[in-house]
Amino acid sequence: MKVAFKTLGCRLNQYEMDALAATFKENGYEVSENGDGADAIVVNTCTVTNQSNQKSRYAISHASRQNPDAAMVVTGCMTESHLEQLKSKFPKAIIIDNKGKSGIFQSVDSLLKTGHADLSDKDYDLFSYQSFTEMFHTRSLVKIQDGCDNFCTYCIIPFVRGRAISRRVKQVIDNVKEVVALGAKEVVLTGVNISRYDSEGVKFSGLLKRILEVEGDFRVRISSIEPDSFDDQFFELIGHPKLTPHLHLCLQSGSNRILLKMRRMYTISEFLNIVDRVRAKDANFNFTTDVIVGFPGETEEDFQQSMEIARQVGFGHMHIFKYSVRQGTRAERMSDQISDKIKTERSKQMHVLAEELQAAYRSKFDNTSQRILVEKWKDGKASGYNDYFIPMEFETNDKIRNRFELVKANVKNFEDA
Ligand code: SF4
């Protein structure tokens, strides 16, 4: 039997779908990201912006049209924020929320074999996913944490992912050892707010140190991280041969006044202090980031401060979001909402700057030898990311995949992120 998966949103959603697909595969199912001929389709939704909701609804409708006979399972963050809407729009769909997500194999397997979906979630938790490698991604995602207690005023995530919870240290280390033993070359640590990891008295830097001590030829990448709770031990680990010189450090705004309105847990000088301490150990260290433009009350001056901090840091890549009202968040009730016209104009300006900074950052690597983890090979070209998280390609007739290659790179070898 065949099960298809459609995942939207963050790395955590990707991790959960990859792990579920691995469980289905291990139990004799054909798994795919294409719904043709599938007996069941699992859509893992996202609700972080209005656009994510639209994309999630479209993914479900499209999959149902593409394969009306398949059992439709809808899970993910939209099941927590828009349950009634999903129920009325997709009455035939089986809806399983984030808490029951890790039990989807049992539910779908019983549905396809007995016609009855066992939806009881008595023995599943947020971490009971199996280890896997090379499912839909070459890099091996490892979930270390879920939920968030920060309640930034624009963010819906604490309402859909719940309160912060950390996976036990031993479970994480065993997961890393398993995927490395299965051949993983890159381990990507993921969660909702991983800098707040805290289990059995072990904080994020303590866990990271233990992961870096695991034997094997692999590298560790930290997915998105909040610029708070960085301790001295973390800075000591910068430069470790296994730790990739790249952090996706979420800035959101360059104005302290707006950071306060967002209820972010740092100031601009604290953010820049992290950048300086890390760059003191590796001047080429790659910082990528998320920035919101058009947050309620954002003046032209605040916006120009965001542009200025972006220039100062020289981000290697920027995700730019136009502020999107999320129902139920504190920012929704703020009176000084910004017009779409201004949001669009600021987003355009920030995208132009982001392109310039990205090109300037990548040019530093011109004609230098880079270690690439090859993820794809096509028409005589292999492609993947270097340690600094720059997408690269080089010519070879060797159909390699999931292997490190040391290669001389230049700008034209780079492909867009
Ligand atoms: S830290 Fe803020 S933005 Fe990030 S998930 Fe938590 S509430 Fe949302």
XYZ file of C-alpha atoms and ligand atoms in Angstrom:
425
model
C 0.000 0.000 0.000
C 1.138 3.572 -0.637
C 1.073 6.592 1.658
C 1.854 10.105 0.434
C 3.045 13.023 2.589
C 2.649 16.746 2.036
C 4.494 18.917 4.546
C 4.232 22.670 4.982
C 6.122 25.001 7.316
C 9.146 24.596 9.514
C 11.931 22.054 9.966
C 10.060 20.569 12.907
C 7.128 19.723 10.636
C 9.596 18.242 8.130
C 11.231 16.172 10.857
C 7.902 14.752 12.029
C 6.799 13.810 8.504
C 10.181 12.272 7.616
C 10.047 10.189 10.807
C 6.480 9.029 10.102
C 7.359 8.178 6.496
C 10.281 6.098 7.797
C 7.879 4.165 10.072
C 5.491 3.466 7.176
C 8.410 2.403 4.959
C 9.750 0.118 7.652
C 6.307 -1.499 7.850
C 6.236 -2.312 4.153
C 4.445 0.744 2.789
C 5.529 2.629 -0.316
C 6.020 6.242 0.743
C 6.133 9.281 -1.492
C 5.545 13.034 -1.717
C 3.322 12.462 -4.738
C -0.303 11.503 -4.065
C -0.920 9.597 -7.302
C -2.263 6.132 -6.537
C -1.911 6.611 -2.780
C -4.181 4.748 -0.378
C -3.743 7.508 2.183
C -2.439 11.079 2.057
C -1.125 12.885 5.134
C -1.059 16.700 4.964
C 1.016 18.335 7.723
C -0.301 21.882 7.932
C 1.253 25.184 9.075
C -0.505 28.244 10.494
C 2.368 30.656 11.193
C 0.999 33.271 8.710
C -2.246 33.824 6.783
C -0.389 32.643 3.712
C 0.478 29.354 5.469
C -3.220 28.770 6.131
C -4.021 29.371 2.455
C -1.242 27.030 1.339
C -2.397 24.362 3.809
C -6.014 24.533 2.614
C -4.826 24.407 -0.988
C -2.609 21.378 -0.277
C -5.569 19.465 1.200
C -7.987 20.425 -1.616
C -5.416 19.648 -4.289
C -4.563 16.243 -2.788
C -8.273 15.365 -2.468
C -8.958 16.334 -6.096
C -5.836 14.531 -7.301
C -6.861 11.328 -5.516
C -10.475 11.346 -4.234
C -10.340 7.669 -3.228
C -7.400 8.076 -0.841
C -7.972 8.397 2.902
C -7.151 12.035 3.794
C -5.373 12.690 7.089
C -4.885 16.319 8.154
C -2.466 17.146 10.960
C -0.153 19.968 12.015
C -0.596 23.415 13.542
C -3.744 24.410 11.619
C -5.617 21.579 13.378
C -4.938 23.483 16.615
C -5.842 26.987 15.350
C -8.605 26.325 12.748
C -10.165 22.965 13.713
C -13.816 23.888 13.013
C -12.892 25.452 9.659
C -11.034 22.285 8.614
C -13.883 20.053 9.789
C -16.490 21.995 7.795
C -14.317 22.447 4.680
C -13.007 18.847 4.610
C -15.737 16.727 6.258
C -14.234 13.428 5.033
C -10.755 14.168 6.392
C -9.415 12.477 9.542
C -8.018 15.271 11.697
C -5.184 14.432 14.095
C -3.680 17.257 16.174
C -0.015 17.841 17.058
C -0.268 15.749 20.238
C -1.541 12.710 18.321
C 0.736 13.246 15.311
C 3.426 10.738 16.363
C 0.688 8.060 16.430
C -0.407 8.606 12.819
C 1.144 5.342 11.625
C -1.016 3.314 14.034
C -4.112 5.332 13.094
C -3.674 5.060 9.306
C -2.461 1.459 9.373
C -5.591 0.373 11.289
C -7.779 2.476 8.969
C -6.374 0.887 5.801
C -6.427 -2.633 7.251
C -9.655 -2.570 9.292
C -11.544 0.440 7.930
C -11.423 1.947 11.410
C -8.837 4.618 12.313
C -7.557 3.946 15.846
C -7.276 7.547 17.047
C -6.466 6.825 20.686
C -3.244 8.693 21.598
C -2.632 7.040 24.907
C 0.957 6.019 24.385
C 2.307 8.622 22.041
C 4.131 11.767 23.052
C 5.666 14.707 21.221
C 8.942 12.845 20.877
C 7.952 9.257 20.090
C 9.149 9.400 16.498
C 11.599 6.869 15.155
C 15.114 7.744 14.006
C 15.641 7.866 10.269
C 18.023 8.976 7.573
C 17.547 10.037 3.955
C 13.771 10.027 3.944
C 12.790 13.131 2.024
C 15.963 15.018 3.047
C 19.656 14.016 2.950
C 20.418 15.969 6.084
C 19.111 14.160 9.166
C 16.768 16.245 11.285
C 16.770 15.486 15.024
C 13.990 16.902 17.227
C 15.269 18.031 20.639
C 12.464 20.268 21.870
C 8.860 21.335 21.253
C 6.560 24.214 22.249
C 7.437 27.699 23.510
C 6.831 29.866 26.588
C 7.988 33.172 25.105
C 4.635 34.386 23.725
C 6.085 36.993 21.378
C 3.127 39.272 20.723
C 2.833 38.430 16.977
C 3.295 34.665 17.277
C 0.665 31.942 17.145
C 3.111 29.068 17.803
C 2.782 28.793 21.604
C -0.987 28.460 21.054
C -0.612 25.608 18.538
C 2.566 23.862 19.691
C 1.928 24.244 23.419
C 4.312 25.011 26.277
C 8.048 24.418 25.985
C 9.124 20.822 26.576
C 12.579 19.295 26.109
C 13.396 15.752 24.985
C 15.450 13.705 27.451
C 19.209 13.934 26.910
C 19.680 10.178 26.439
C 16.903 10.018 23.820
C 18.576 12.802 21.821
C 22.053 11.269 22.023
C 20.710 7.809 21.077
C 18.870 9.376 18.122
C 22.101 11.073 16.946
C 24.113 7.859 17.361
C 21.476 5.890 15.419
C 21.358 8.225 12.429
C 25.152 8.529 12.304
C 25.390 4.735 12.385
C 22.838 4.677 9.535
C 25.129 6.922 7.485
C 23.914 10.459 8.204
C 26.578 13.043 7.397
C 24.736 16.062 8.767
C 22.538 16.241 11.845
C 20.215 19.266 12.030
C 18.982 20.034 15.551
C 15.404 21.247 15.441
C 12.582 22.299 17.729
C 10.419 25.372 18.293
C 12.691 27.317 20.676
C 15.819 25.211 21.045
C 17.898 27.834 22.883
C 15.512 27.163 25.790
C 16.349 23.450 25.859
C 16.420 22.296 29.472
C 16.252 18.655 30.543
C 17.603 16.988 33.659
C 19.561 20.154 34.434
C 21.208 20.129 31.001
C 20.840 23.352 28.978
C 21.207 23.732 25.206
C 24.994 24.204 25.229
C 25.412 21.154 27.487
C 23.354 19.034 25.105
C 25.241 20.409 22.101
C 28.572 19.517 23.749
C 27.383 15.915 24.274
C 26.203 15.671 20.645
C 29.557 16.951 19.342
C 31.268 14.203 21.389
C 29.408 11.462 19.497
C 31.911 9.562 17.352
C 31.630 9.590 13.580
C 32.311 11.603 10.403
C 29.386 14.012 10.519
C 28.649 17.686 11.130
C 26.030 19.324 13.330
C 23.840 22.199 12.167
C 21.628 24.216 14.481
C 18.360 25.118 12.734
C 16.612 28.333 13.736
C 17.530 29.732 17.193
C 16.371 32.649 19.344
C 19.054 35.151 20.412
C 18.491 34.605 24.098
C 19.971 32.140 26.633
C 23.453 31.979 24.989
C 25.926 31.041 27.738
C 29.741 31.006 27.797
C 29.822 27.261 27.134
C 27.991 27.874 23.854
C 30.594 30.390 22.686
C 33.381 27.958 23.663
C 31.877 25.391 21.283
C 32.021 27.787 18.315
C 34.815 26.563 16.056
C 34.385 22.900 17.073
C 35.292 20.842 13.941
C 31.870 19.174 13.910
C 29.822 22.330 14.518
C 28.901 24.146 11.286
C 29.812 27.876 11.236
C 26.241 29.001 10.622
C 23.397 30.190 12.816
C 19.873 31.181 11.767
C 19.552 33.818 14.478
C 16.101 35.446 14.438
C 16.375 39.262 14.612
C 12.776 40.167 13.667
C 13.428 43.939 14.068
C 16.423 46.289 14.330
C 14.546 48.691 16.595
C 14.600 48.222 20.370
C 11.238 49.987 20.564
C 9.658 47.423 18.235
C 11.448 44.492 19.920
C 9.809 45.604 23.160
C 6.375 45.704 21.461
C 7.068 42.232 20.060
C 8.026 41.082 23.567
C 11.337 39.769 22.254
C 13.772 38.709 24.967
C 16.869 40.680 23.832
C 18.030 44.146 22.807
C 19.911 45.110 19.664
C 23.181 45.432 21.554
C 22.735 41.940 23.022
C 22.046 40.594 19.520
C 25.149 42.302 18.130
C 27.178 41.068 21.075
C 26.375 37.469 20.106
C 27.429 38.206 16.519
C 30.685 39.855 17.644
C 31.626 37.075 20.088
C 31.035 34.424 17.417
C 32.779 36.370 14.654
C 35.768 36.844 16.985
C 36.283 33.089 16.557
C 35.405 32.891 12.822
C 35.232 36.153 10.857
C 33.336 34.397 8.043
C 30.714 32.863 10.327
C 27.357 32.867 8.487
C 24.390 34.524 10.191
C 21.057 34.148 8.456
C 17.866 35.546 9.929
C 14.126 36.271 9.992
C 12.859 39.862 9.884
C 9.292 41.131 10.148
C 8.449 44.405 8.349
C 5.334 46.438 9.090
C 4.818 45.357 12.696
C 2.127 47.529 14.370
C 3.549 50.955 15.197
C 6.698 50.498 13.072
C 7.798 53.979 11.956
C 10.048 54.730 8.980
C 12.820 55.287 11.524
C 12.272 51.847 13.112
C 12.337 50.272 9.667
C 15.574 52.077 8.749
C 17.084 50.717 11.979
C 16.235 47.167 10.799
C 17.928 47.924 7.470
C 20.982 49.337 9.281
C 21.407 46.318 11.607
C 21.099 43.994 8.592
C 23.938 45.876 6.883
C 26.008 45.830 10.098
C 25.695 42.047 10.511
C 25.973 41.317 6.762
C 23.460 38.475 6.815
C 24.190 35.581 4.458
C 20.487 35.131 3.814
C 17.312 36.759 5.136
C 13.718 35.519 5.377
C 11.552 38.637 5.222
C 7.956 38.505 6.405
C 5.309 41.205 6.057
C 3.613 41.339 9.465
C 0.569 39.039 9.325
C -2.210 39.441 11.903
C -2.626 36.196 13.851
C -5.984 35.755 15.547
C -5.681 35.471 19.332
C -2.242 37.112 19.584
C -1.633 40.355 21.532
C -0.400 42.161 18.417
C -3.802 41.556 16.797
C -5.288 43.955 19.378
C -2.697 46.665 18.793
C -4.320 49.836 17.388
C -1.422 51.112 15.261
C -1.600 48.497 12.452
C 0.437 49.343 9.312
C -1.159 49.530 5.827
C -0.476 46.773 3.301
C 0.923 49.397 0.937
C 3.633 50.377 3.424
C 4.342 46.729 4.352
C 4.808 45.859 0.679
C 7.070 48.864 0.067
C 9.269 48.040 3.093
C 9.368 44.367 2.129
C 10.609 45.343 -1.353
C 13.373 47.540 0.067
C 14.456 44.833 2.521
C 14.516 42.168 -0.237
C 16.784 44.363 -2.375
C 19.139 44.813 0.570
C 19.008 41.100 1.399
C 20.072 40.222 -2.169
C 23.025 42.635 -1.960
C 24.158 41.288 1.417
C 23.800 37.667 0.268
C 25.895 38.317 -2.869
C 28.527 40.206 -0.831
C 28.723 37.427 1.753
C 29.012 34.625 -0.816
C 31.681 36.438 -2.837
C 33.996 35.969 0.202
C 34.165 32.294 -0.751
C 35.171 32.893 -4.379
C 37.813 30.412 -5.585
C 38.178 28.807 -2.189
C 38.159 25.145 -1.365
C 34.897 24.212 0.326
C 33.573 21.031 1.952
C 30.147 20.233 0.432
C 27.712 17.597 1.569
C 26.357 16.414 -1.779
C 22.592 16.027 -1.744
C 21.762 15.794 -5.445
C 23.452 14.786 -8.708
C 21.954 15.705 -12.071
C 23.303 16.055 -15.623
C 26.932 15.939 -14.577
C 26.468 18.369 -11.689
C 26.501 17.573 -7.953
C 24.952 20.050 -5.506
C 24.624 20.552 -1.792
C 25.588 22.920 1.055
C 29.016 23.809 2.380
C 29.754 24.109 6.106
C 28.693 27.782 5.999
C 25.273 26.763 4.610
C 25.851 28.122 1.120
C 24.278 26.139 -1.682
C 26.940 25.069 -4.158
C 27.300 22.971 -7.256
C 30.262 21.526 -9.129
C 30.760 19.369 -12.185
C 31.401 15.644 -11.791
C 30.363 12.484 -13.589
C 30.418 10.683 -10.307
C 26.735 10.151 -9.261
C 27.406 10.886 -5.604
C 24.905 11.534 -2.807
C 25.211 12.009 0.939
C 28.992 12.330 0.779
C 31.382 15.144 1.727
C 33.380 16.527 -1.201
C 36.181 19.066 -0.955
C 35.793 21.273 -4.032
C 37.147 24.547 -5.367
C 34.123 26.826 -5.685
C 33.402 30.105 -7.290
C 30.387 32.322 -7.572
C 28.961 30.689 -10.634
C 28.934 27.442 -8.759
C 26.488 28.868 -6.322
C 22.767 28.217 -6.739
C 20.039 30.215 -5.022
C 19.056 29.099 -1.511
S 10.214 32.498 20.498
Fe 8.576 33.882 19.927
S 8.539 33.725 17.691
Fe 9.650 31.948 18.422
S 8.111 30.332 18.609
Fe 8.317 31.340 20.596
S 6.712 32.884 20.642
Fe 7.026 32.286 18.515
